[in-house]
Amino acid sequence: STTDSPVAVETLDDVPEHVLRGLPEDVRLFPSAVDKTRLGVWATKSILKGKKFGPFVGDKKKRSQV
């Protein structure tokens, strides 16, 4: 018989404080609809097309790093 190793689940404790502080109004982090082990970005109400957010803080990452 095989034993599945536990899968690490991302939580709000894993998110840097500056990211949580920088979230736009009406945007929250909840479990992803795509990957239940990760957090996803969810809007709590409709966001109009063209809405601008920022300024963003943190480190810029290449796509291959995320």
Tab-separated table of N, CA, C and O in Angstrom:
chain	number	residue	atom	x	y	z
A	1	SER	N	0.836	-1.181	0.000
A	1	SER	CA	0.000	0.000	0.000
A	1	SER	C	0.879	1.241	0.000
A	1	SER	O	1.965	1.243	0.566
A	2	THR	N	0.407	2.291	-0.645
A	2	THR	CA	1.186	3.527	-0.701
A	2	THR	C	0.558	4.547	0.229
A	2	THR	O	-0.652	4.556	0.452
A	3	THR	N	1.401	5.405	0.756
A	3	THR	CA	0.919	6.454	1.636
A	3	THR	C	1.136	7.786	0.945
A	3	THR	O	2.248	8.110	0.544
A	4	ASP	N	0.059	8.547	0.777
A	4	ASP	CA	0.188	9.866	0.178
A	4	ASP	C	0.809	10.804	1.187
A	4	ASP	O	0.400	10.845	2.343
A	5	SER	N	1.825	11.550	0.740
A	5	SER	CA	2.419	12.531	1.637
A	5	SER	C	1.491	13.731	1.720
A	5	SER	O	0.807	14.070	0.753
A	6	PRO	N	1.442	14.381	2.886
A	6	PRO	CA	0.551	15.536	3.008
A	6	PRO	C	0.972	16.654	2.065
A	6	PRO	O	2.152	16.863	1.815
A	7	VAL	N	-0.011	17.346	1.530
A	7	VAL	CA	0.250	18.444	0.605
A	7	VAL	C	0.215	19.747	1.392
A	7	VAL	O	-0.722	19.991	2.148
A	8	ALA	N	1.254	20.556	1.223
A	8	ALA	CA	1.278	21.853	1.908
A	8	ALA	C	0.216	22.756	1.304
A	8	ALA	O	0.091	22.850	0.090
A	9	VAL	N	-0.539	23.391	2.154
A	9	VAL	CA	-1.586	24.303	1.715
A	9	VAL	C	-1.165	25.718	2.089
A	9	VAL	O	-0.825	25.992	3.233
A	10	GLU	N	-1.182	26.610	1.105
A	10	GLU	CA	-0.817	28.004	1.331
A	10	GLU	C	-1.883	28.681	2.189
A	10	GLU	O	-3.069	28.507	1.958
A	11	THR	N	-1.446	29.445	3.181
A	11	THR	CA	-2.385	30.160	4.048
A	11	THR	C	-2.025	31.643	4.078
A	11	THR	O	-0.968	32.041	3.577
A	12	LEU	N	-2.884	32.443	4.695
A	12	LEU	CA	-2.608	33.871	4.827
A	12	LEU	C	-1.319	34.121	5.614
A	12	LEU	O	-0.663	35.141	5.426
A	13	ASP	N	-0.938	33.185	6.482
A	13	ASP	CA	0.320	33.322	7.226
A	13	ASP	C	1.533	33.282	6.292
A	13	ASP	O	2.607	33.762	6.647
A	14	ASP	N	1.375	32.699	5.101
A	14	ASP	CA	2.466	32.618	4.126
A	14	ASP	C	2.611	33.883	3.285
A	14	ASP	O	3.587	34.035	2.566
A	15	VAL	N	1.644	34.782	3.382
A	15	VAL	CA	1.630	35.991	2.547
A	15	VAL	C	2.355	37.115	3.289
A	15	VAL	O	2.010	37.415	4.436
A	16	PRO	N	3.356	37.738	2.657
A	16	PRO	CA	4.051	38.844	3.322
A	16	PRO	C	3.088	39.966	3.702
A	16	PRO	O	2.126	40.247	2.987
A	17	GLU	N	3.358	40.601	4.830
A	17	GLU	CA	2.481	41.654	5.351
A	17	GLU	C	2.279	42.780	4.347
A	17	GLU	O	1.180	43.304	4.208
A	18	HIS	N	3.336	43.155	3.601
A	18	HIS	CA	3.186	44.263	2.647
A	18	HIS	C	2.211	43.915	1.524
A	18	HIS	O	1.560	44.795	0.981
A	19	VAL	N	2.090	42.638	1.208
A	19	VAL	CA	1.130	42.217	0.182
A	19	VAL	C	-0.291	42.392	0.710
A	19	VAL	O	-1.165	42.928	0.023
A	20	LEU	N	-0.526	41.960	1.933
A	20	LEU	CA	-1.863	42.100	2.523
A	20	LEU	C	-2.246	43.570	2.656
A	20	LEU	O	-3.381	43.949	2.362
A	21	ARG	N	-1.305	44.411	3.070
A	21	ARG	CA	-1.580	45.840	3.210
A	21	ARG	C	-1.847	46.492	1.859
A	21	ARG	O	-2.583	47.468	1.766
A	22	GLY	N	-1.233	45.963	0.789
A	22	GLY	CA	-1.348	46.577	-0.527
A	22	GLY	C	-2.512	46.104	-1.363
A	22	GLY	O	-2.694	46.568	-2.487
A	23	LEU	N	-3.329	45.199	-0.821
A	23	LEU	CA	-4.473	44.720	-1.595
A	23	LEU	C	-5.460	45.860	-1.823
A	23	LEU	O	-5.785	46.592	-0.893
A	24	PRO	N	-5.931	45.998	-3.044
A	24	PRO	CA	-6.943	47.036	-3.314
A	24	PRO	C	-8.226	46.763	-2.528
A	24	PRO	O	-8.510	45.626	-2.154
A	25	GLU	N	-8.989	47.817	-2.325
A	25	GLU	CA	-10.289	47.669	-1.675
A	25	GLU	C	-11.138	46.697	-2.497
A	25	GLU	O	-11.065	46.673	-3.720
A	26	ASP	N	-11.904	45.881	-1.804
A	26	ASP	CA	-12.803	44.905	-2.435
A	26	ASP	C	-12.071	43.755	-3.110
A	26	ASP	O	-12.637	43.054	-3.950
A	27	VAL	N	-10.804	43.540	-2.786
A	27	VAL	CA	-10.049	42.385	-3.280
A	27	VAL	C	-9.540	41.615	-2.064
A	27	VAL	O	-9.014	42.202	-1.126
A	28	ARG	N	-9.740	40.309	-2.069
A	28	ARG	CA	-9.352	39.466	-0.936
A	28	ARG	C	-8.608	38.228	-1.438
A	28	ARG	O	-8.721	37.857	-2.603
A	29	LEU	N	-7.894	37.591	-0.531
A	29	LEU	CA	-7.228	36.326	-0.819
A	29	LEU	C	-8.022	35.201	-0.168
A	29	LEU	O	-8.281	35.226	1.033
A	30	PHE	N	-8.443	34.235	-0.987
A	30	PHE	CA	-9.158	33.055	-0.534
A	30	PHE	C	-8.577	31.856	-1.277
A	30	PHE	O	-7.855	32.029	-2.266
A	31	PRO	N	-8.901	30.628	-0.852
A	31	PRO	CA	-8.405	29.464	-1.591
A	31	PRO	C	-8.732	29.567	-3.080
A	31	PRO	O	-9.831	29.960	-3.470
A	32	SER	N	-7.765	29.211	-3.904
A	32	SER	CA	-7.902	29.300	-5.354
A	32	SER	C	-8.965	28.344	-5.872
A	32	SER	O	-9.114	27.229	-5.364
A	33	ALA	N	-9.673	28.770	-6.893
A	33	ALA	CA	-10.637	27.890	-7.561
A	33	ALA	C	-9.924	26.932	-8.503
A	33	ALA	O	-10.482	25.920	-8.904
A	34	VAL	N	-8.666	27.246	-8.843
A	34	VAL	CA	-7.894	26.441	-9.788
A	34	VAL	C	-7.052	25.398	-9.057
A	34	VAL	O	-6.957	24.259	-9.477
A	35	ASP	N	-6.425	25.805	-7.946
A	35	ASP	CA	-5.535	24.928	-7.184
A	35	ASP	C	-5.842	25.130	-5.708
A	35	ASP	O	-5.462	26.131	-5.117
A	36	LYS	N	-6.545	24.191	-5.101
A	36	LYS	CA	-7.010	24.326	-3.717
A	36	LYS	C	-5.870	24.421	-2.707
A	36	LYS	O	-6.102	24.766	-1.553
A	37	THR	N	-4.638	24.120	-3.094
A	37	THR	CA	-3.507	24.232	-2.171
A	37	THR	C	-2.916	25.635	-2.165
A	37	THR	O	-2.018	25.928	-1.388
A	38	ARG	N	-3.394	26.504	-3.048
A	38	ARG	CA	-2.863	27.867	-3.175
A	38	ARG	C	-3.954	28.888	-2.873
A	38	ARG	O	-5.138	28.577	-2.916
A	39	LEU	N	-3.518	30.110	-2.612
A	39	LEU	CA	-4.457	31.209	-2.450
A	39	LEU	C	-4.715	31.844	-3.800
A	39	LEU	O	-3.831	31.873	-4.659
A	40	GLY	N	-5.905	32.357	-3.976
A	40	GLY	CA	-6.262	33.065	-5.194
A	40	GLY	C	-6.752	34.458	-4.848
A	40	GLY	O	-7.086	34.749	-3.707
A	41	VAL	N	-6.789	35.312	-5.834
A	41	VAL	CA	-7.254	36.679	-5.654
A	41	VAL	C	-8.715	36.733	-6.085
A	41	VAL	O	-9.052	36.344	-7.201
A	42	TRP	N	-9.567	37.215	-5.199
A	42	TRP	CA	-11.001	37.253	-5.431
A	42	TRP	C	-11.523	38.668	-5.237
A	42	TRP	O	-11.119	39.357	-4.302
A	43	ALA	N	-12.415	39.089	-6.081
A	43	ALA	CA	-13.076	40.385	-5.932
A	43	ALA	C	-14.359	40.173	-5.136
A	43	ALA	O	-15.096	39.225	-5.371
A	44	THR	N	-14.611	41.078	-4.194
A	44	THR	CA	-15.830	40.972	-3.396
A	44	THR	C	-16.993	41.709	-4.044
A	44	THR	O	-18.122	41.614	-3.573
A	45	LYS	N	-16.719	42.465	-5.109
A	45	LYS	CA	-17.768	43.084	-5.918
A	45	LYS	C	-17.188	43.296	-7.315
A	45	LYS	O	-15.992	43.163	-7.528
A	46	SER	N	-18.037	43.616	-8.264
A	46	SER	CA	-17.581	43.803	-9.647
A	46	SER	C	-16.552	44.926	-9.717
A	46	SER	O	-16.673	45.941	-9.033
A	47	ILE	N	-15.537	44.719	-10.568
A	47	ILE	CA	-14.508	45.728	-10.805
A	47	ILE	C	-14.681	46.210	-12.235
A	47	ILE	O	-14.692	45.409	-13.174
A	48	LEU	N	-14.830	47.503	-12.394
A	48	LEU	CA	-15.049	48.058	-13.725
A	48	LEU	C	-13.830	47.861	-14.616
A	48	LEU	O	-12.684	47.966	-14.163
A	49	LYS	N	-14.077	47.564	-15.876
A	49	LYS	CA	-13.010	47.431	-16.863
A	49	LYS	C	-12.185	48.719	-16.882
A	49	LYS	O	-12.735	49.819	-16.865
A	50	GLY	N	-10.862	48.568	-16.885
A	50	GLY	CA	-9.974	49.722	-16.924
A	50	GLY	C	-9.595	50.262	-15.558
A	50	GLY	O	-8.809	51.195	-15.463
A	51	LYS	N	-10.151	49.684	-14.473
A	51	LYS	CA	-9.832	50.138	-13.120
A	51	LYS	C	-8.334	49.987	-12.887
A	51	LYS	O	-7.743	48.975	-13.222
A	52	LYS	N	-7.704	51.007	-12.334
A	52	LYS	CA	-6.264	50.984	-12.057
A	52	LYS	C	-6.042	50.725	-10.573
A	52	LYS	O	-6.756	51.249	-9.727
A	53	PHE	N	-5.029	49.916	-10.268
A	53	PHE	CA	-4.643	49.608	-8.900
A	53	PHE	C	-3.189	49.991	-8.707
A	53	PHE	O	-2.405	49.971	-9.646
A	54	GLY	N	-2.820	50.303	-7.481
A	54	GLY	CA	-1.420	50.567	-7.191
A	54	GLY	C	-1.308	51.747	-6.259
A	54	GLY	O	-2.311	52.294	-5.811
A	55	PRO	N	-0.112	52.148	-5.920
A	55	PRO	CA	1.150	51.574	-6.392
A	55	PRO	C	1.410	50.214	-5.739
A	55	PRO	O	0.947	49.956	-4.637
A	56	PHE	N	2.117	49.373	-6.441
A	56	PHE	CA	2.467	48.057	-5.934
A	56	PHE	C	3.819	48.126	-5.248
A	56	PHE	O	4.695	48.882	-5.655
A	57	VAL	N	3.986	47.332	-4.211
A	57	VAL	CA	5.264	47.257	-3.509
A	57	VAL	C	5.727	45.812	-3.501
A	57	VAL	O	4.940	44.903	-3.673
A	58	GLY	N	7.013	45.625	-3.352
A	58	GLY	CA	7.558	44.278	-3.292
A	58	GLY	C	8.621	44.075	-4.337
A	58	GLY	O	9.133	45.022	-4.935
A	59	ASP	N	8.955	42.828	-4.567
A	59	ASP	CA	10.001	42.467	-5.518
A	59	ASP	C	9.381	42.038	-6.835
A	59	ASP	O	8.420	41.268	-6.843
A	60	LYS	N	9.943	42.534	-7.922
A	60	LYS	CA	9.493	42.121	-9.253
A	60	LYS	C	10.024	40.708	-9.516
A	60	LYS	O	11.196	40.419	-9.250
A	61	LYS	N	9.199	39.828	-10.028
A	61	LYS	CA	9.587	38.437	-10.318
A	61	LYS	C	9.339	38.122	-11.773
A	61	LYS	O	8.404	38.623	-12.382
A	62	LYS	N	10.191	37.263	-12.315
A	62	LYS	CA	9.968	36.743	-13.660
A	62	LYS	C	8.895	35.658	-13.565
A	62	LYS	O	8.716	35.015	-12.527
A	63	ARG	N	8.187	35.447	-14.654
A	63	ARG	CA	7.121	34.437	-14.677
A	63	ARG	C	7.639	33.075	-14.200
A	63	ARG	O	6.950	32.346	-13.497
A	64	SER	N	8.878	32.728	-14.546
A	64	SER	CA	9.432	31.439	-14.172
A	64	SER	C	9.691	31.322	-12.663
A	64	SER	O	9.920	30.227	-12.158
A	65	GLN	N	9.648	32.442	-11.946
A	65	GLN	CA	9.918	32.439	-10.506
A	65	GLN	C	8.662	32.336	-9.659
A	65	GLN	O	8.771	32.239	-8.442
A	66	VAL	N	7.494	32.405	-10.292
A	66	VAL	CA	6.263	32.360	-9.500
A	66	VAL	C	5.458	31.128	-9.810
A	66	VAL	O	5.655	30.475	-10.795
